[in-house]
Short mmCIF file of C-alpha atoms and ligand atoms in Angstrom, two decimals:
data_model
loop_
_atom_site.label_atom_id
_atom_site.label_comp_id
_atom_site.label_asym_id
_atom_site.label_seq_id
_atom_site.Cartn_x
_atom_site.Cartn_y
_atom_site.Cartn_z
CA UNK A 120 -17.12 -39.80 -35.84
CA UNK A 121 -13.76 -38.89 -37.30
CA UNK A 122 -12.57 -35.94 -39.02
CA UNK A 123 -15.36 -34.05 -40.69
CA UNK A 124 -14.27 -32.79 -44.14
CA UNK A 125 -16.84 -29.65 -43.50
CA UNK A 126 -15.35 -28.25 -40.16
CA UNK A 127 -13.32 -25.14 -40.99
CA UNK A 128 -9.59 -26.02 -40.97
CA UNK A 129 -6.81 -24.05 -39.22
CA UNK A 130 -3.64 -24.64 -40.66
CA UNK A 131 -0.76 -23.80 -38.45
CA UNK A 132 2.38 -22.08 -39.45
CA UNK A 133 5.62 -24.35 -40.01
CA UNK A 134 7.27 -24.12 -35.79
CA UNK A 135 3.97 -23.97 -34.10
CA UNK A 136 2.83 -27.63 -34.02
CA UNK A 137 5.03 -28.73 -30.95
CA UNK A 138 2.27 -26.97 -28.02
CA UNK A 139 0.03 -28.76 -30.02
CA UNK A 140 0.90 -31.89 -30.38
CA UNK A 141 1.86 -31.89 -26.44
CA UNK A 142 -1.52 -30.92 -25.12
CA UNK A 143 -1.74 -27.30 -24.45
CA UNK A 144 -4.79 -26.16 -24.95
CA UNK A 145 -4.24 -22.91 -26.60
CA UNK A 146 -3.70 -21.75 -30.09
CA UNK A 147 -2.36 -18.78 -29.97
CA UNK A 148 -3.39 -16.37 -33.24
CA UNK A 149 0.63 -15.91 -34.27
CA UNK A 150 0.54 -19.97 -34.97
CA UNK A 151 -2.01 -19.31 -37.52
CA UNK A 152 -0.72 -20.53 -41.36
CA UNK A 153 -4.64 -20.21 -42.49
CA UNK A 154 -8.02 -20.73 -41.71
CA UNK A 155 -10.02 -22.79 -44.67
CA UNK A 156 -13.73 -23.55 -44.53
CA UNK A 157 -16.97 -22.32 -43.21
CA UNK A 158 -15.10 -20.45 -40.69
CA UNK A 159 -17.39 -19.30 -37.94
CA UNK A 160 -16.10 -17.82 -34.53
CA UNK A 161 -17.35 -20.07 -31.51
CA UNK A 162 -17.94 -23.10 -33.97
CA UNK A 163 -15.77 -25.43 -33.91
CA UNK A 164 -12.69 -25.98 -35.65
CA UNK A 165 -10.19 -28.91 -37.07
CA UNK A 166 -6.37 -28.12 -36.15
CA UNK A 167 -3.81 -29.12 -38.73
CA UNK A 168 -0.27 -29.01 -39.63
CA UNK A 169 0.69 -26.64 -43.11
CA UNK A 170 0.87 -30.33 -44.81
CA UNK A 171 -2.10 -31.46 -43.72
CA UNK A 172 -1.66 -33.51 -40.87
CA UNK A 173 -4.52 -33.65 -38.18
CA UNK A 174 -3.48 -32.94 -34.99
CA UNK A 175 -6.87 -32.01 -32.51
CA UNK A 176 -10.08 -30.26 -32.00
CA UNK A 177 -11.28 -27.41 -30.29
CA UNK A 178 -13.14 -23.76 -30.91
CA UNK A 179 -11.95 -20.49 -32.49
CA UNK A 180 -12.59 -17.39 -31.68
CA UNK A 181 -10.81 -15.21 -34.46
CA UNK A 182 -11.63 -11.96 -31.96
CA UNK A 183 -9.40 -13.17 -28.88
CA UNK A 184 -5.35 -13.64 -29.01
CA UNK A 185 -6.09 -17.21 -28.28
CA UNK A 186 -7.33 -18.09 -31.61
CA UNK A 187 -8.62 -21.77 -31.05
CA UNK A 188 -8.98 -24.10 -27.38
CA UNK A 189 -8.42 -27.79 -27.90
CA UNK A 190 -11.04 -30.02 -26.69
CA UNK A 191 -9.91 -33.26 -27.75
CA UNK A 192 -6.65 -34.71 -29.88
CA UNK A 193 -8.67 -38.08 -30.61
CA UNK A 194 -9.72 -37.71 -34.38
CA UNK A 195 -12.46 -40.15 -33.43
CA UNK A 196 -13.63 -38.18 -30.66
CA UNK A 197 -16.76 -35.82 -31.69
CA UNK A 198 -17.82 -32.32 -30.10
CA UNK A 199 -21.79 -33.10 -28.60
CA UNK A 200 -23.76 -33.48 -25.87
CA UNK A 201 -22.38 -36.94 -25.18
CA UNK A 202 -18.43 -35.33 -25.27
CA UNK A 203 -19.41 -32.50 -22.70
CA UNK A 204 -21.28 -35.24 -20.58
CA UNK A 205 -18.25 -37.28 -20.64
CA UNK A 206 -15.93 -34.39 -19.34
CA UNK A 207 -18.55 -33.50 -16.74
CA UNK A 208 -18.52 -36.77 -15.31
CA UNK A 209 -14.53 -37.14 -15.18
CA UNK A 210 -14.34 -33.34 -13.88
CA UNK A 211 -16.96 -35.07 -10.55
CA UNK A 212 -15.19 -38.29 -10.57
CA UNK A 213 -12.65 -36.29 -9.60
CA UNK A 214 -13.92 -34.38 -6.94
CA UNK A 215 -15.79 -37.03 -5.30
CA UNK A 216 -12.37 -38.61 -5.20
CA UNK A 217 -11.39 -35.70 -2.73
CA UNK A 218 -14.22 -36.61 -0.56
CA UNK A 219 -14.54 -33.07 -0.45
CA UNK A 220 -17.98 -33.17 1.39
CA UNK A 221 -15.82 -34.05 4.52
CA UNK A 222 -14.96 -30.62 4.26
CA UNK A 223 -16.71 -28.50 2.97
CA UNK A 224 -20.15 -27.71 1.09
CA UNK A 225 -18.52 -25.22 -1.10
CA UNK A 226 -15.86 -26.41 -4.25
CA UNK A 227 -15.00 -25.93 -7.28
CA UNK A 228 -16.76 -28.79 -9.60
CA UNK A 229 -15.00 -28.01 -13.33
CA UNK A 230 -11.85 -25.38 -13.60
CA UNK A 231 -11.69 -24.90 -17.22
CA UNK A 232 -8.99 -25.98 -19.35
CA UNK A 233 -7.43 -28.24 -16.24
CA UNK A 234 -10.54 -30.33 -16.49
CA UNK A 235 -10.55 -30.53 -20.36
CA UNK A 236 -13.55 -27.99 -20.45
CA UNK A 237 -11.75 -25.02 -21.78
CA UNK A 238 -13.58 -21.57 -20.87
CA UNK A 239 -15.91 -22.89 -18.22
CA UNK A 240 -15.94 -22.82 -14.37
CA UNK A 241 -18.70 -24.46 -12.39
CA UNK A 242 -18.83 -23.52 -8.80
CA UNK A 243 -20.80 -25.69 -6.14
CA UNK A 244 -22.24 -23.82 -3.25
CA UNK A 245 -24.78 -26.38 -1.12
CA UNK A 246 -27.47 -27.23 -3.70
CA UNK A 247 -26.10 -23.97 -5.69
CA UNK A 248 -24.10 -24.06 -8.82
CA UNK A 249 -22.03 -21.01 -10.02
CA UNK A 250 -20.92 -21.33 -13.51
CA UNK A 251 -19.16 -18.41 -15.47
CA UNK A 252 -18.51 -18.98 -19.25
CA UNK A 253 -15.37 -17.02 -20.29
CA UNK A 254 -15.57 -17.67 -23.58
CA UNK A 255 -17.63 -17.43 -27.07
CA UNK A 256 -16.96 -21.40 -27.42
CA UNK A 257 -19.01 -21.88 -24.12
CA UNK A 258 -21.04 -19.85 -24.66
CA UNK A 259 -22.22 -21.74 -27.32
CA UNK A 260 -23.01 -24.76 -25.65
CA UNK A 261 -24.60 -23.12 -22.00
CA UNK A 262 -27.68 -24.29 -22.40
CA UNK A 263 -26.29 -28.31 -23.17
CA UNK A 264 -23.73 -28.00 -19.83
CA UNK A 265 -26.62 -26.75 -18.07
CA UNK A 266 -28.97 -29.31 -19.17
CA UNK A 267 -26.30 -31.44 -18.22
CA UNK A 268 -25.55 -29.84 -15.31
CA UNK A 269 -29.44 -30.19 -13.36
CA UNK A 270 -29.62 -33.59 -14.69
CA UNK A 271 -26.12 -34.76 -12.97
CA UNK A 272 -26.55 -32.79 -9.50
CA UNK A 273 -30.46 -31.72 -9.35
CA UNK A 274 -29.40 -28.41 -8.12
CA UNK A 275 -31.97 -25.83 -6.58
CA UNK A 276 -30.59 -23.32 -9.00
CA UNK A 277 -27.50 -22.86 -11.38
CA UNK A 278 -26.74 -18.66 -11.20
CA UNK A 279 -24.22 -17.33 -13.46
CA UNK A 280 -21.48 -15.30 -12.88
CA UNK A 281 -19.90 -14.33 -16.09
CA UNK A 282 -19.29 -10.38 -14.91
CA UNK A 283 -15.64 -11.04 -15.56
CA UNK A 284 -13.26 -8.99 -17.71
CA UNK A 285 -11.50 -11.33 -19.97
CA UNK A 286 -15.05 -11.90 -21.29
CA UNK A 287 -14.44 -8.40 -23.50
CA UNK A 288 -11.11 -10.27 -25.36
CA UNK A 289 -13.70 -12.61 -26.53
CA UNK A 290 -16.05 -10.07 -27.41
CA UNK A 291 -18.93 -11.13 -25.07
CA UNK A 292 -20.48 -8.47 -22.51
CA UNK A 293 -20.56 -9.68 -18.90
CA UNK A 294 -23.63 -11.70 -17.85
CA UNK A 295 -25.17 -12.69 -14.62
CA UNK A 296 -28.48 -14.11 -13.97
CA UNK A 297 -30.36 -17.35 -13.41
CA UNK A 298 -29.82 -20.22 -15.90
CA UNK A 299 -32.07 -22.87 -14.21
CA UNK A 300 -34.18 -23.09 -10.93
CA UNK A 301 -34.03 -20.82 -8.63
CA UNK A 302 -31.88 -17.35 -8.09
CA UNK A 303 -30.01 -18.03 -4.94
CA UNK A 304 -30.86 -15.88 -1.63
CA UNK A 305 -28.52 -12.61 -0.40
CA UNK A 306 -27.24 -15.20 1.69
CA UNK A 307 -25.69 -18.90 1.40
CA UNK A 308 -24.50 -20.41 4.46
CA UNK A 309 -21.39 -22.10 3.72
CA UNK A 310 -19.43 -24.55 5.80
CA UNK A 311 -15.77 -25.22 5.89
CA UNK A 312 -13.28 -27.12 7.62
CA UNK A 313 -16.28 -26.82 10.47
CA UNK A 314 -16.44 -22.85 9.81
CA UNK A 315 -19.65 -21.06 9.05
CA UNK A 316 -19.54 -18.41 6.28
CA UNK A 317 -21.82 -16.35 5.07
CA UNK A 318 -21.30 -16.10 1.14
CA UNK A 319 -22.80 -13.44 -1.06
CA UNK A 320 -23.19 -15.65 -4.29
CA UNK A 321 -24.81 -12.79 -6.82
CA UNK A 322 -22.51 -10.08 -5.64
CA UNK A 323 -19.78 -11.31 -3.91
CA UNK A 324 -16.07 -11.40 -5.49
CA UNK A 325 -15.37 -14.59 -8.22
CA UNK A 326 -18.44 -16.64 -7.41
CA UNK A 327 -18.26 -15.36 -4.17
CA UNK A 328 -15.76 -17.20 -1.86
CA UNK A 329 -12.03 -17.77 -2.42
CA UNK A 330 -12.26 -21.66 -2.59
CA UNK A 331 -8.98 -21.77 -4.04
CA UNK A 332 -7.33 -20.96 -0.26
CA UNK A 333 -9.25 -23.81 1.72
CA UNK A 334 -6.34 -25.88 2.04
CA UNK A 335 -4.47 -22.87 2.88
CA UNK A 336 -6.80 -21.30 5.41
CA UNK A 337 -6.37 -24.74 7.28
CA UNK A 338 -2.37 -24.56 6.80
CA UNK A 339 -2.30 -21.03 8.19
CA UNK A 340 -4.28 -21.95 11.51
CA UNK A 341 -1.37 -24.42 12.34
CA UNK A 342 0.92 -21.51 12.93
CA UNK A 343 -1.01 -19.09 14.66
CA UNK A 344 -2.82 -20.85 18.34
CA UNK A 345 -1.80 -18.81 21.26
CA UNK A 346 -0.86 -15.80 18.75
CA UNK A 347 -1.84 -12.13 20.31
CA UNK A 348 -2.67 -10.03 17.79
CA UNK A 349 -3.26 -11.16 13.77
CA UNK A 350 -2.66 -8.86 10.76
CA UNK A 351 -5.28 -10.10 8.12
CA UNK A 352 -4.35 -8.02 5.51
CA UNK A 353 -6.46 -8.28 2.06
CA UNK A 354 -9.58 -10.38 4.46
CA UNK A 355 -12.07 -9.91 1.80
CA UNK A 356 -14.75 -11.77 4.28
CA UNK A 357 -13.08 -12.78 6.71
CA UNK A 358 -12.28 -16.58 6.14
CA UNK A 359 -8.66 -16.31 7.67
CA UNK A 360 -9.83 -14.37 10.42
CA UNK A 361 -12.56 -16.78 11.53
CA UNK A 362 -9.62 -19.88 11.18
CA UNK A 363 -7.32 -17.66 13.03
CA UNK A 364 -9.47 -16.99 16.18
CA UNK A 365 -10.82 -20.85 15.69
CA UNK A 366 -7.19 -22.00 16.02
CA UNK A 367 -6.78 -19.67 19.28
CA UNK A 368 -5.54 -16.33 18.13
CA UNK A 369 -6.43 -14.08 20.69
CA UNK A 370 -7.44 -10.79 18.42
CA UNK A 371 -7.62 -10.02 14.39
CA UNK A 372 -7.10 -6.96 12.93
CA UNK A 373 -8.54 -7.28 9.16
CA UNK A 374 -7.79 -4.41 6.25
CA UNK A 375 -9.46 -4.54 3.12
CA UNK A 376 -10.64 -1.73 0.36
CA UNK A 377 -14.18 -3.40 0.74
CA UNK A 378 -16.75 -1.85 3.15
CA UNK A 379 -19.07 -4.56 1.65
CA UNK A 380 -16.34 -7.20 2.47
CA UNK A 381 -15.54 -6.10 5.88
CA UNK A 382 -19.29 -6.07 7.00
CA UNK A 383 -19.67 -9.87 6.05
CA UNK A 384 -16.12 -10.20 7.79
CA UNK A 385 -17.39 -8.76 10.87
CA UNK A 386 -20.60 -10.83 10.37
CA UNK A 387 -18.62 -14.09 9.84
CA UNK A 388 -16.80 -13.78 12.94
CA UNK A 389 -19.82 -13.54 15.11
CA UNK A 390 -21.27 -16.20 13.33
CA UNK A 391 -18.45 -18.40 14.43
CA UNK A 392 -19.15 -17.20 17.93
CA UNK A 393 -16.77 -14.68 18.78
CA UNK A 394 -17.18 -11.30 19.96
CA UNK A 395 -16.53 -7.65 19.18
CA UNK A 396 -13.50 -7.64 21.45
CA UNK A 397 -11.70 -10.36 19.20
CA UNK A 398 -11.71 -8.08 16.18
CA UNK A 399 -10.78 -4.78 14.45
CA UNK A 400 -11.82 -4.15 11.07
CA UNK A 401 -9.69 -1.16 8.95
CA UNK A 402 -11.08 -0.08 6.01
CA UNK A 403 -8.08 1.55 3.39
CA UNK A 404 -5.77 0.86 1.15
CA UNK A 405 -3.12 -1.90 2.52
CA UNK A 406 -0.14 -0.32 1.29
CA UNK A 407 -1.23 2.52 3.27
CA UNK A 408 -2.94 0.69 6.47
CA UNK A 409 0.31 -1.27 7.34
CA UNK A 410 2.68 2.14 6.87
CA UNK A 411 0.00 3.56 8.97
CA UNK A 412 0.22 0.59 11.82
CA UNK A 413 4.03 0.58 11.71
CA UNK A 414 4.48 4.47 12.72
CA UNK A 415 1.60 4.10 15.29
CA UNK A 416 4.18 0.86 16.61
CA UNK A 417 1.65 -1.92 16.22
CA UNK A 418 3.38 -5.13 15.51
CA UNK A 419 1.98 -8.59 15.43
CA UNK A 420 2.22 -12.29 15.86
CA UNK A 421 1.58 -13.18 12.29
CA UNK A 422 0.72 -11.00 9.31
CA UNK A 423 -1.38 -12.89 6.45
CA UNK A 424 -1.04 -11.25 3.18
CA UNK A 425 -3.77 -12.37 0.27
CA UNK A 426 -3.56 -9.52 -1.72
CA UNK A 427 -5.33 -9.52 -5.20
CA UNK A 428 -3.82 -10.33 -8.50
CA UNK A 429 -1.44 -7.51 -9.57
CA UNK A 430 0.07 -8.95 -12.80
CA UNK A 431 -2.41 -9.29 -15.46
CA UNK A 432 0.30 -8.91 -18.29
CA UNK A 433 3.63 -9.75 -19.07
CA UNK A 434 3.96 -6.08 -19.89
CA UNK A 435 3.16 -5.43 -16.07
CA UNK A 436 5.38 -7.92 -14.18
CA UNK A 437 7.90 -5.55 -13.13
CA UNK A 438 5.14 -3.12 -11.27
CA UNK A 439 3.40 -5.89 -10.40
CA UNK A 440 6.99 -7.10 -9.18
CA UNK A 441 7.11 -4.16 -7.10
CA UNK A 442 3.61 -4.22 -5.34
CA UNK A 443 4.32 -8.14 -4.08
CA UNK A 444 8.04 -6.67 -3.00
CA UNK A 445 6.35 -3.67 -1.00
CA UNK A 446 3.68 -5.30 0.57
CA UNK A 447 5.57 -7.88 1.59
CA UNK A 448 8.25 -5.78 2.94
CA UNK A 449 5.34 -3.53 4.84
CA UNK A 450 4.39 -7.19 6.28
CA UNK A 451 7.91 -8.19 7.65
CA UNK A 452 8.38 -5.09 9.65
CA UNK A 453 5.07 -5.61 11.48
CA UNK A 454 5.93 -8.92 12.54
CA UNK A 455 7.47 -9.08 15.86
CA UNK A 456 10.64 -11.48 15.66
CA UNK A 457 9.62 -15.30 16.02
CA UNK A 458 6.46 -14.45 14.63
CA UNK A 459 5.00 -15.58 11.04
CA UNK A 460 4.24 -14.23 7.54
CA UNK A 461 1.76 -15.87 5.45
CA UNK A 462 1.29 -14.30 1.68
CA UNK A 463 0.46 -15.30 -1.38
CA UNK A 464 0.37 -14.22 -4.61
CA UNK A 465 -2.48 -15.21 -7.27
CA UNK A 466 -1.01 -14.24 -10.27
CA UNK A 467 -0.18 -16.40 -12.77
CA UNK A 468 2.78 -14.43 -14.67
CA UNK A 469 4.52 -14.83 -10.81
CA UNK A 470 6.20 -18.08 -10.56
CA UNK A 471 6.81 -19.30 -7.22
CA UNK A 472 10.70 -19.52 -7.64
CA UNK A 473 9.95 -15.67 -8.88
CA UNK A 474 7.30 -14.48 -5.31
CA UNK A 475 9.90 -16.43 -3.20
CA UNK A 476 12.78 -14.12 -5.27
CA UNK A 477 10.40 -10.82 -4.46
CA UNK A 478 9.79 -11.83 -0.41
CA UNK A 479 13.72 -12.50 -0.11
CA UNK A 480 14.43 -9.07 -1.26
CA UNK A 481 11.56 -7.91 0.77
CA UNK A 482 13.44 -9.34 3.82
CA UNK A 483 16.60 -8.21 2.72
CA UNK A 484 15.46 -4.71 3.04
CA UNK A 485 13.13 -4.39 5.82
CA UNK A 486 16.54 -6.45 7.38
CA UNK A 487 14.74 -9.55 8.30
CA UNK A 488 15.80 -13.11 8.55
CA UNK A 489 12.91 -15.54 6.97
CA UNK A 490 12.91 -19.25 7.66
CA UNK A 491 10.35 -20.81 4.75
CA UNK A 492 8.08 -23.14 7.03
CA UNK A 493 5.75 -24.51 4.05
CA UNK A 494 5.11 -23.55 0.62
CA UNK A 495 1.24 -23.51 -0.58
CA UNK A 496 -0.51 -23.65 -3.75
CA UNK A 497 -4.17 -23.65 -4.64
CA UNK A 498 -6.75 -26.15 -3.10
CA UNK A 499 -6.96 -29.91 -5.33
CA UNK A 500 -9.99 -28.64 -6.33
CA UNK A 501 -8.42 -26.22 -8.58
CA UNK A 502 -5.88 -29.04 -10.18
CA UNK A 503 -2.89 -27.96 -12.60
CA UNK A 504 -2.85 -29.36 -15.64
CA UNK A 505 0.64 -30.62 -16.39
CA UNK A 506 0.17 -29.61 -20.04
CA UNK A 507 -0.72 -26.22 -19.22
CA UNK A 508 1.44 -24.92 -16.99
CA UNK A 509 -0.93 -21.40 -16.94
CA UNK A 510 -3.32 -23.23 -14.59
CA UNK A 511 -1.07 -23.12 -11.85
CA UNK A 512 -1.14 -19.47 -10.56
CA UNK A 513 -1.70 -19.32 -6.74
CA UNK A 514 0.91 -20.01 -4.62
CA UNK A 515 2.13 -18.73 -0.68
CA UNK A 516 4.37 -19.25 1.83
CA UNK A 517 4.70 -19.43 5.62
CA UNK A 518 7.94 -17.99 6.88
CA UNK A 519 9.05 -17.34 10.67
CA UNK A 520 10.66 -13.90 10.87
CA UNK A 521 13.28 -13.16 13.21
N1 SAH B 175 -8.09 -13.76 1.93
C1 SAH B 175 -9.41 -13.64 1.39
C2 SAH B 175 -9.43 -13.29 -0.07
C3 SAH B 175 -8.74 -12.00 -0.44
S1 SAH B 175 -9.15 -11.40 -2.01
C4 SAH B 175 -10.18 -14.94 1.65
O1 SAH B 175 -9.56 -15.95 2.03
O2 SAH B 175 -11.39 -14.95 1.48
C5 SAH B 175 -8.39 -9.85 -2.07
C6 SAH B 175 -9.08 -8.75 -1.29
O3 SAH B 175 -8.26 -7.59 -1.36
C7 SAH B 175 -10.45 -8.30 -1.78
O4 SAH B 175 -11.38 -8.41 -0.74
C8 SAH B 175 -10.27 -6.83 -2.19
O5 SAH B 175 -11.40 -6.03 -1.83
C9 SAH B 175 -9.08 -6.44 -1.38
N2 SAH B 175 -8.24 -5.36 -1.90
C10 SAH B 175 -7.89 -5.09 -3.17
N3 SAH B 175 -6.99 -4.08 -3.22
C11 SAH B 175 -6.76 -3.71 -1.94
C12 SAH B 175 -5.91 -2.75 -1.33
N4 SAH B 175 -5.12 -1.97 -2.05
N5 SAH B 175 -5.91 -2.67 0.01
C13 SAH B 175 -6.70 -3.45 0.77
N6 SAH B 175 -7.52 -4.38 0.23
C14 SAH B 175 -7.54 -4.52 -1.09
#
């Protein structure tokens, strides 16, 4: 195709080509020198240097902080239906390389700007796809990915999920609803790692599992057979739990904010085929739950900690800072010595040198010693693009606590 001399132009201010020119996929609106052409917000949009260099192509949105998403830095490489097929097919090439259906009937199929499809997630539950469009860009070209979408996998339905709060930086309302086939039921019966899970795909939280822990559920179990009592703080529905008493933990105890959640927890379990006597569900705040459980003397074999993401801006590290260093510190003095700690923290702004920083001084004050066993990040599924460094954002770590 080439460069086409009618595609608005942004022109980026002398200092800001470097990102560029290394592959992140963000143009942030401070890099903007000035915009020149039909300018349109979700069209697309030619990315040059102040003397006129070409450098990529992506979409603008002149409503969000991130002014333009790069799509491609091949001048010959045009934005249609052939260029989101091809991304498609490399974002399942991918995946199938994972032999993932060993596993699991549930994963991730594209994650956004790591797969080169900046703005879109595509969720696979069964014959169920999930996608959520998080920006005007995508929005744009729905109905080609999902045209794209039933002709690659033949899917019984394709649901969105695009109730999600950075939508309103793009200026797009949240959105859910059928795109193709049929809506999914209440219920999808999941399977992973040989687990059954019940997964609430119109309601549920994200697109209604946390696929990005997988990997990690499966970690966890190694550490906690022959364990007494487990702590599953932040259980949402229940996945650790059900691992936990799979890998021979004699009793859960699960806390989550969720009545919803903890219903479908409780469900899970006995879908896995254990009884009422092999769980305890505690509806309440966390931070409150495990003060509560340390006065009353309960302590436990392991504690997992998933809580959910507490930094959301740079401007709110430090609290969120101090919610990962008080949880985690509530968590240490609940483990009996020799037992473990598993937490995570899904935030992005939270590096893991910085979460292994904020569960050192969480030791150092609840006076525990913390041996790191493993350190986790998020299922392959959920890759991290080397050129954005943003896409890596959950990460954990196993610790024995004497
Ligand atoms: N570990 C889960 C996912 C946890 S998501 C899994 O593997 O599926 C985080 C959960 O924390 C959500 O279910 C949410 O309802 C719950 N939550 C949020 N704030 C909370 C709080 N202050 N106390 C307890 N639970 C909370």
């Amino acid at each position: 195709m080439g460069i086409d001399r009618d595609t608005p132009r942004l022109y980026l201010k002398p200092g800001h080509e470097r990102p560029v020119r290394r592959h992140h996929p963000w143009v942030f609106s401070g890099a903007l020198g000035r915009l020149e052409g039909p300018v349109e917000d979700g069209g697309l949009v030619e990315i040059y240097t102040m003397a006129g260099e070409w450098l990529a192509r992506g979409y603008l949105n002149r409503r969000s902080q991130i002014l333009a998403r790069l799509l491609t830095w091949d001048p010959e490489e045009g934005i249609d239906a052939a260029f989101w097929r091809r991304r498609l097919e490399r974002a399942w090439e991918a995946r199938r390389a994972l032999r993932l259906e060993e596993q699991t009937t549930a994963y991730r199929l594209v994650f956004a700007e790591s797969d080169g499809l900046p703005g879109l997630i595509v969720d696979r539950y069964n014959d169920f796809l999930i996608l959520q469009s998080l920006t005007l860009g995508i929005e744009r070209w729905k109905p080609t990915l999902v045209r794209l979408l039933e002709e690659f996998f033949g899917p019984r339905g394709i649901y969105e999920r695009s109730d999600v709060d950075v939508r309103e930086k793009e200026g797009l309302p949240p959105r859910c609803g059928v795109l193709a086939g049929e809506a999914p039921p209440d219920r999808v019966l999941i399977l992973e790692h040989g687990h059954r899970f019940y997964v609430d795909l119109r309601r549920g939280h994200k697109t209604g599992f946390y696929l990005d822990q997988r990997e990690n559920r499966r970690r966890a179990a190694a550490y906690l057979w022959g364990a007494e009592e487990v702590l599953n703080a932040f259980s949402y529905t229940g996945a650790f739990a059900v691992y936990a008493l799979a890998a021979g933990a004699r009793r859960v105890v699960n806390v989550d904010t969720s009545a919803e959640a903890l219903a479908l927890a409780a469900e899970n379990i006995r879908l896995n085929g254990f009884g009422a006597d092999r769980f305890e569900n505690i509806e309440g705040d966390a931070f409150e739950v495990l003060r509560q459980l340390y006065a009353e003397g309960r302590r436990f074999d392991a504690v997992i900690l998933d809580p959910p993401k507490f930094a959301y801006a740079q401007a709110h590290l430090q609290r969120a800072a101090r919610g990962y260093k008080d949880i985690n510190l509530q968590a240490l003095r609940l483990v009996r010595p020799g037992g473990v700690l598993i937490t995570f923290s899904c935030s992005g702004l939270v590096s893991p040198e910085l979460f292994q920083k904020i569960v050192f001084a969480a030791a150092e004050d609840a006076g525990r010693e913390v041996q790191i066993l493993e350190k986790l990040s998020q299922a392959p599924d959920h890759p991290i693009r080397l050129t954005f460094p943003e896409s890596e954002y959950l990460k954990g770590l196993i610790g024995r606590v004497w």
